[in-house]
Short mmCIF file of C-alpha atoms and ligand atoms in Angstrom, two decimals:
data_model
loop_
_atom_site.label_atom_id
_atom_site.label_comp_id
_atom_site.label_asym_id
_atom_site.label_seq_id
_atom_site.Cartn_x
_atom_site.Cartn_y
_atom_site.Cartn_z
CA GLY A 1 176.71 -112.91 3.38
CA LYS A 2 174.62 -110.00 2.06
CA VAL A 3 174.14 -109.70 -1.65
CA ARG A 4 173.91 -106.05 -2.72
CA ALA A 5 172.40 -105.30 -6.10
CA PRO A 6 174.46 -102.63 -7.91
CA THR A 7 172.76 -99.18 -7.72
CA HIS A 8 171.83 -97.17 -10.74
CA ILE A 9 172.70 -93.84 -9.16
CA ILE A 10 175.53 -92.72 -6.83
CA SER A 11 174.84 -89.50 -4.93
CA THR A 12 177.05 -87.74 -2.38
CA ILE A 13 175.58 -84.39 -1.57
CA SER A 14 172.23 -84.91 0.08
CA ASP A 15 170.11 -87.52 1.79
CA ASP A 16 166.37 -87.47 2.38
CA ARG A 17 165.99 -90.98 4.01
CA GLY A 18 166.11 -90.04 7.67
CA GLU A 19 163.78 -88.04 9.89
CA GLU A 20 165.06 -84.85 8.29
CA PRO A 21 166.93 -84.12 5.05
CA CYS A 22 170.69 -83.56 5.24
CA TYR A 23 172.85 -81.42 2.98
CA ALA A 24 176.35 -82.88 2.96
CA GLY A 25 175.63 -84.59 6.26
CA VAL A 26 174.21 -81.45 7.91
CA PRO A 27 170.59 -81.87 8.97
CA MET A 28 168.02 -79.22 8.15
CA SER A 29 167.47 -78.37 11.82
CA SER A 30 171.18 -77.46 12.21
CA ILE A 31 171.02 -75.29 9.11
CA VAL A 32 168.14 -73.34 10.64
CA GLU A 33 169.42 -73.34 14.18
CA ARG A 34 172.90 -72.22 13.22
CA GLY A 35 171.39 -69.34 11.19
CA TYR A 36 172.92 -70.53 7.93
CA GLY A 37 172.31 -68.48 4.82
CA VAL A 38 172.17 -69.36 1.12
CA GLY A 39 175.98 -69.14 0.92
CA ASP A 40 176.20 -71.95 3.47
CA VAL A 41 173.74 -74.05 1.55
CA ILE A 42 175.73 -73.50 -1.69
CA SER A 43 178.93 -74.50 0.20
CA LEU A 44 177.32 -77.71 1.34
CA LEU A 45 175.58 -78.75 -1.87
CA TRP A 46 178.28 -77.61 -4.36
CA PHE A 47 181.52 -77.92 -2.36
CA LYS A 48 180.36 -80.65 0.11
CA ARG A 49 181.77 -78.73 3.11
CA SER A 50 181.00 -75.84 5.43
CA LEU A 51 183.12 -72.88 4.39
CA PRO A 52 184.23 -70.00 6.70
CA ARG A 53 181.73 -67.12 7.03
CA TYR A 54 183.78 -64.69 4.88
CA CYS A 55 183.59 -67.28 1.96
CA THR A 56 179.83 -67.79 2.32
CA HIS A 57 179.39 -64.01 2.62
CA PHE A 58 181.37 -63.54 -0.58
CA ILE A 59 179.25 -66.13 -2.34
CA GLU A 60 176.09 -64.23 -1.19
CA ILE A 61 177.49 -60.96 -2.41
CA CYS A 62 178.24 -62.48 -5.85
CA ILE A 63 174.60 -63.69 -5.95
CA MET A 64 173.15 -60.31 -4.91
CA LEU A 65 175.33 -58.29 -7.30
CA CYS A 66 174.61 -60.56 -10.32
CA ALA A 67 170.87 -60.91 -9.69
CA ASP A 68 169.95 -58.43 -12.34
CA HIS A 69 171.36 -55.81 -14.72
CA GLY A 70 168.34 -54.24 -16.24
CA PRO A 71 165.95 -55.17 -19.03
CA CYS A 72 168.33 -54.60 -21.96
CA VAL A 73 170.82 -57.40 -21.46
CA SER A 74 170.52 -60.70 -23.44
CA GLY A 75 169.00 -62.78 -20.68
CA ALA A 76 166.37 -60.27 -19.51
CA HIS A 77 165.48 -59.43 -23.13
CA ASN A 78 164.82 -63.09 -23.98
CA THR A 79 162.80 -63.55 -20.82
CA ILE A 80 160.70 -60.47 -21.49
CA VAL A 81 160.00 -61.46 -25.07
CA THR A 82 158.99 -64.95 -23.94
CA ALA A 83 156.76 -63.72 -21.06
CA ARG A 84 155.08 -61.33 -23.60
CA ALA A 85 154.46 -64.33 -25.86
CA GLY A 86 152.20 -65.63 -23.11
CA LYS A 87 154.55 -68.36 -21.97
CA ASP A 88 154.73 -69.65 -18.36
CA LEU A 89 157.30 -68.81 -15.71
CA VAL A 90 159.66 -71.73 -16.40
CA SER A 91 159.68 -71.13 -20.13
CA SER A 92 160.35 -67.42 -19.63
CA LEU A 93 163.10 -68.23 -17.15
CA VAL A 94 164.95 -70.77 -19.24
CA SER A 95 164.64 -68.66 -22.38
CA GLY A 96 166.67 -65.98 -20.56
CA LEU A 97 169.03 -68.55 -18.98
CA LEU A 98 169.88 -70.00 -22.41
CA THR A 99 171.69 -66.79 -23.36
CA ILE A 100 174.23 -67.26 -20.57
CA GLY A 101 177.43 -68.38 -22.20
CA PRO A 102 180.90 -67.25 -23.27
CA ARG A 103 179.90 -63.71 -24.02
CA PHE A 104 177.32 -63.07 -21.42
CA GLY A 105 177.62 -64.16 -17.78
CA GLY A 106 179.10 -67.53 -18.58
CA ALA A 107 182.76 -66.45 -18.85
CA ILE A 108 183.51 -66.99 -15.15
CA ASP A 109 184.88 -70.52 -15.51
CA ASP A 110 187.05 -69.65 -18.52
CA ALA A 111 188.29 -66.52 -16.75
CA ALA A 112 189.29 -68.65 -13.76
CA ARG A 113 190.93 -71.26 -16.04
CA TYR A 114 192.94 -68.76 -18.09
CA PHE A 115 193.93 -66.47 -15.23
CA LYS A 116 195.01 -69.49 -13.19
CA ASP A 117 197.00 -70.98 -15.90
CA ALA A 118 198.70 -67.71 -16.83
CA TYR A 119 199.48 -66.76 -13.17
CA ASP A 120 200.67 -70.29 -12.25
CA ARG A 121 202.99 -70.33 -15.27
CA GLY A 122 204.40 -66.94 -14.32
CA LEU A 123 203.27 -65.16 -17.56
CA THR A 124 203.40 -61.35 -17.49
CA PRO A 125 200.09 -59.75 -18.39
CA TYR A 126 201.71 -58.69 -21.65
CA GLU A 127 202.73 -62.29 -22.45
CA PHE A 128 199.28 -63.63 -21.42
CA VAL A 129 197.19 -61.17 -23.45
CA GLU A 130 199.41 -61.29 -26.51
CA SER A 131 199.46 -65.11 -26.47
CA MET A 132 195.65 -65.11 -26.33
CA LYS A 133 195.58 -62.65 -29.24
CA LYS A 134 197.92 -64.93 -31.21
CA LYS A 135 195.53 -67.83 -30.60
CA GLY A 136 192.57 -65.65 -31.63
CA ILE A 137 190.84 -66.07 -28.21
CA ARG A 138 189.26 -63.10 -26.43
CA VAL A 139 190.42 -62.90 -22.84
CA PRO A 140 187.49 -64.27 -20.81
CA GLY A 141 186.61 -61.74 -18.00
CA ILE A 142 187.78 -58.76 -19.99
CA GLY A 143 185.54 -56.34 -21.93
CA HIS A 144 182.08 -54.95 -21.62
CA ARG A 145 179.36 -53.51 -23.89
CA ILE A 146 178.78 -50.32 -21.73
CA LYS A 147 181.50 -50.25 -19.07
CA ARG A 148 184.66 -48.31 -19.79
CA GLY A 149 187.99 -47.40 -18.25
CA ASP A 150 186.37 -44.11 -17.14
CA ASN A 151 183.07 -45.75 -16.21
CA ARG A 152 184.04 -48.85 -14.31
CA ASP A 153 181.68 -51.56 -13.20
CA LYS A 154 180.62 -50.76 -9.57
CA ARG A 155 180.06 -54.50 -8.93
CA VAL A 156 183.71 -55.23 -9.61
CA GLU A 157 184.81 -52.56 -7.27
CA LEU A 158 182.51 -53.90 -4.48
CA LEU A 159 183.78 -57.42 -4.86
CA GLN A 160 187.38 -56.32 -4.88
CA ARG A 161 186.87 -54.14 -1.76
CA PHE A 162 185.24 -57.03 0.11
CA ALA A 163 188.03 -59.41 -0.85
CA ARG A 164 190.88 -57.04 -0.04
CA THR A 165 189.36 -56.64 3.48
CA HIS A 166 188.45 -60.24 4.20
CA PHE A 167 190.54 -62.67 2.10
CA PRO A 168 193.92 -63.81 3.30
CA SER A 169 195.31 -63.39 -0.23
CA VAL A 170 194.09 -61.80 -3.44
CA LYS A 171 196.98 -62.78 -5.71
CA TYR A 172 194.79 -63.99 -8.60
CA MET A 173 192.65 -60.89 -8.45
CA GLU A 174 195.71 -58.64 -8.37
CA TYR A 175 196.92 -60.52 -11.45
CA ALA A 176 193.57 -59.91 -13.19
CA VAL A 177 193.87 -56.18 -12.30
CA GLN A 178 197.34 -56.10 -13.88
CA VAL A 179 195.91 -57.79 -17.00
CA GLU A 180 193.13 -55.14 -17.05
CA THR A 181 195.78 -52.35 -16.77
CA TYR A 182 197.41 -53.77 -19.86
CA THR A 183 194.19 -54.35 -21.85
CA LEU A 184 192.97 -50.82 -20.97
CA SER A 185 196.19 -49.46 -22.41
CA LYS A 186 195.03 -51.04 -25.69
CA ALA A 187 191.36 -50.06 -25.64
CA ASN A 188 189.01 -48.26 -23.23
CA ASN A 189 186.30 -50.98 -23.33
CA LEU A 190 188.62 -53.73 -22.17
CA VAL A 191 187.83 -53.48 -18.43
CA LEU A 192 187.87 -56.37 -15.97
CA ASN A 193 184.16 -57.33 -15.99
CA VAL A 194 182.10 -58.96 -13.29
CA ASP A 195 182.75 -62.48 -14.73
CA GLY A 196 186.52 -61.86 -14.62
CA ALA A 197 186.31 -60.38 -11.10
CA ILE A 198 184.36 -63.40 -9.72
CA GLY A 199 186.51 -65.88 -11.67
CA SER A 200 189.82 -64.47 -10.27
CA LEU A 201 188.44 -63.91 -6.80
CA PHE A 202 187.04 -67.42 -6.54
CA LEU A 203 190.48 -68.70 -7.24
CA ASP A 204 191.67 -66.70 -4.29
CA LEU A 205 188.84 -68.00 -2.13
CA LEU A 206 189.63 -71.60 -3.08
CA ALA A 207 193.42 -71.23 -2.61
CA GLY A 208 193.36 -68.99 0.44
CA SER A 209 190.69 -70.59 2.58
CA GLY A 210 192.79 -73.60 3.32
CA MET A 211 189.64 -75.75 2.81
CA PHE A 212 190.61 -77.30 -0.57
CA SER A 213 193.58 -79.40 -1.75
CA LYS A 214 195.39 -78.42 -4.92
CA GLN A 215 193.80 -81.35 -6.63
CA GLU A 216 190.32 -80.30 -5.53
CA ILE A 217 190.90 -76.74 -6.81
CA ASP A 218 192.04 -78.12 -10.17
CA GLU A 219 188.95 -80.23 -10.34
CA ILE A 220 186.55 -77.40 -9.49
CA VAL A 221 188.17 -75.23 -12.14
CA GLU A 222 188.23 -78.02 -14.73
CA ILE A 223 184.65 -79.12 -14.19
CA GLY A 224 183.54 -75.46 -14.16
CA TYR A 225 181.42 -74.73 -11.03
CA LEU A 226 181.61 -70.98 -11.19
CA ASN A 227 179.25 -70.11 -14.04
CA GLY A 228 176.67 -71.65 -11.66
CA LEU A 229 176.94 -68.52 -9.53
CA PHE A 230 175.77 -66.35 -12.40
CA VAL A 231 173.06 -68.81 -13.48
CA LEU A 232 171.71 -68.92 -9.94
CA ALA A 233 171.98 -65.22 -9.36
CA ARG A 234 170.42 -64.14 -12.66
CA SER A 235 167.51 -66.51 -12.21
CA ILE A 236 166.39 -64.09 -9.47
CA GLY A 237 166.20 -61.19 -11.90
CA LEU A 238 164.77 -63.23 -14.76
CA ILE A 239 161.88 -64.43 -12.54
CA GLY A 240 161.36 -60.80 -11.55
CA HIS A 241 161.19 -59.75 -15.23
CA THR A 242 158.62 -62.44 -16.01
CA PHE A 243 156.38 -61.24 -13.08
CA ASP A 244 156.88 -57.62 -14.22
CA GLN A 245 155.71 -58.28 -17.73
CA LYS A 246 152.70 -60.30 -16.55
CA ARG A 247 151.84 -57.60 -13.97
CA LEU A 248 152.02 -54.94 -16.69
CA LYS A 249 149.88 -57.11 -19.02
CA GLN A 250 152.33 -56.48 -21.82
CA PRO A 251 151.20 -57.59 -25.29
CA LEU A 252 153.02 -59.83 -27.72
CA TYR A 253 156.36 -58.34 -28.61
CA ARG A 254 157.13 -57.54 -32.24
CA HIS A 255 160.40 -55.90 -33.18
CA PRO A 256 159.90 -52.62 -35.12
CA TRP A 257 160.75 -52.77 -38.86
CA GLU A 258 162.63 -49.47 -38.57
CA ASP A 259 165.12 -51.14 -36.30
CA VAL A 260 166.02 -53.77 -38.91
CA LEU A 261 168.42 -53.22 -41.76
CA TYR A 262 166.75 -55.15 -44.60
CA THR A 263 169.39 -55.65 -47.23
CA LYS A 264 170.38 -58.03 -49.99
N1 ACO B 301 189.85 -59.91 -25.22
C1 ACO B 301 190.59 -59.30 -26.21
N2 ACO B 301 190.08 -58.40 -26.99
C2 ACO B 301 188.80 -58.08 -26.84
C3 ACO B 301 187.99 -58.65 -25.82
C4 ACO B 301 188.63 -59.51 -24.97
N3 ACO B 301 187.94 -60.09 -23.96
N4 ACO B 301 186.75 -58.06 -25.85
C5 ACO B 301 186.83 -57.20 -26.89
N5 ACO B 301 188.01 -57.22 -27.49
C6 ACO B 301 188.46 -56.38 -28.55
C7 ACO B 301 188.44 -57.08 -29.88
O1 ACO B 301 189.64 -56.65 -30.53
C8 ACO B 301 187.24 -56.52 -30.54
O2 ACO B 301 187.52 -56.51 -31.86
P1 ACO B 301 187.11 -57.80 -32.79
O3 ACO B 301 185.64 -57.72 -32.98
O4 ACO B 301 187.86 -57.56 -34.07
O5 ACO B 301 187.54 -59.05 -32.09
C9 ACO B 301 187.11 -55.13 -29.99
O6 ACO B 301 187.67 -55.23 -28.67
C10 ACO B 301 185.73 -54.59 -29.91
O7 ACO B 301 185.02 -55.47 -29.23
P2 ACO B 301 183.51 -55.55 -29.46
O8 ACO B 301 183.15 -56.76 -30.26
O9 ACO B 301 182.91 -54.26 -29.90
O10 ACO B 301 183.08 -55.79 -27.96
P3 ACO B 301 181.69 -56.14 -27.61
O11 ACO B 301 181.19 -54.88 -26.90
O12 ACO B 301 180.84 -56.61 -28.70
O13 ACO B 301 181.90 -57.38 -26.69
C11 ACO B 301 182.08 -58.68 -24.87
C12 ACO B 301 181.69 -57.38 -25.31
C13 ACO B 301 181.25 -59.80 -25.52
C14 ACO B 301 181.85 -58.75 -23.37
C15 ACO B 301 183.58 -58.97 -25.17
O14 ACO B 301 184.38 -58.02 -24.53
C16 ACO B 301 184.04 -60.39 -24.76
O15 ACO B 301 183.85 -61.28 -25.57
N6 ACO B 301 184.64 -60.54 -23.61
C17 ACO B 301 185.06 -61.85 -23.16
C18 ACO B 301 183.95 -62.62 -22.63
C19 ACO B 301 183.43 -62.09 -21.32
O16 ACO B 301 184.17 -61.82 -20.37
N7 ACO B 301 182.10 -62.00 -21.21
C20 ACO B 301 181.41 -61.58 -19.95
C21 ACO B 301 180.96 -60.15 -20.00
S1 ACO B 301 180.33 -59.62 -18.37
C22 ACO B 301 178.77 -60.25 -18.31
O17 ACO B 301 178.23 -60.72 -19.27
C23 ACO B 301 178.10 -60.23 -16.99
C1 LMR B 302 175.18 -58.09 -16.91
O1 LMR B 302 175.44 -58.35 -15.75
O2 LMR B 302 174.14 -58.55 -17.46
C2 LMR B 302 176.09 -57.33 -17.77
O3 LMR B 302 177.31 -57.05 -17.19
C3 LMR B 302 175.99 -57.39 -19.22
C4 LMR B 302 175.63 -56.03 -19.68
O4 LMR B 302 175.77 -55.84 -20.92
O5 LMR B 302 175.26 -55.16 -18.96
#
């Protein structure tokens, strides 16, 4: 019989050996002929299946809305400083990407984890928020540096409006909104932020699309796929900021002394 040497790598998402490359078994020509968009490609390469149009459209909206948020946020600031230090595109991009984490853009997975756990266990928003406080953990997906109860994040509203119109159920999002109502009663800065909106709505997408088993949903949430949406999206803006600085021929950045509190 055949003797098969053990392979060093196992891969299940793409194959480039045939006449044309395939993403999750779908050939490139079908991707083009069927008019697939980037949401479909993400579905194939991340989730290994074709998702319904409203899901891929939602993914694309997340990417468009998170592509940039001005030059002052952590990621763009790092990228701008790096580009002005004369570094190349990849260095400027990754310098910005490295700021994505639990405080900035990278709270989507934890928001999904905590909202799912709290909702599935039937905790009231009060019980959930107060139990987090007791543990000394900030609620992921809640809070913003400039958004307030009376100056909500438009991106959150747009995502919610799309989901309320197209998703079969928005139970996790409604739970996140109830959590926000409670946190806003405590402080005006504790709004549902874009990470919390995407985290809760992606739970609704996974649970409501009928395309994932319970076990698959748990695995997606546990591994943490969802911060990838912000990383991917914000790369678009960070690349733009790099080009902008180069185009403007901006000199080496040095932070002004007046803006530093020198103290002993
Ligand atoms: N849960 C509970 N309490 C909170 C939260 C939260 N998520 N966020 C702020 N607070 C409270 C705290 O009591 C804090 O006081 P403390 O410093 O004694 O803990 C008080 O509000 C004031 O908070 P600030 O530190 O002034 O808030 P700041 O503006 O620095 O932080 C931030 C903003 C980092 C977004 C914060 O709200 C947070 O950590 N949120 C959770 C992580 C998150 O969702 N990040 C994604 C933001 S959206 C994005 O980056 C695209
Ligand atoms: C962002 O998308 O970068 C923000 O929500 C963070 C910010 O402070 O504006």
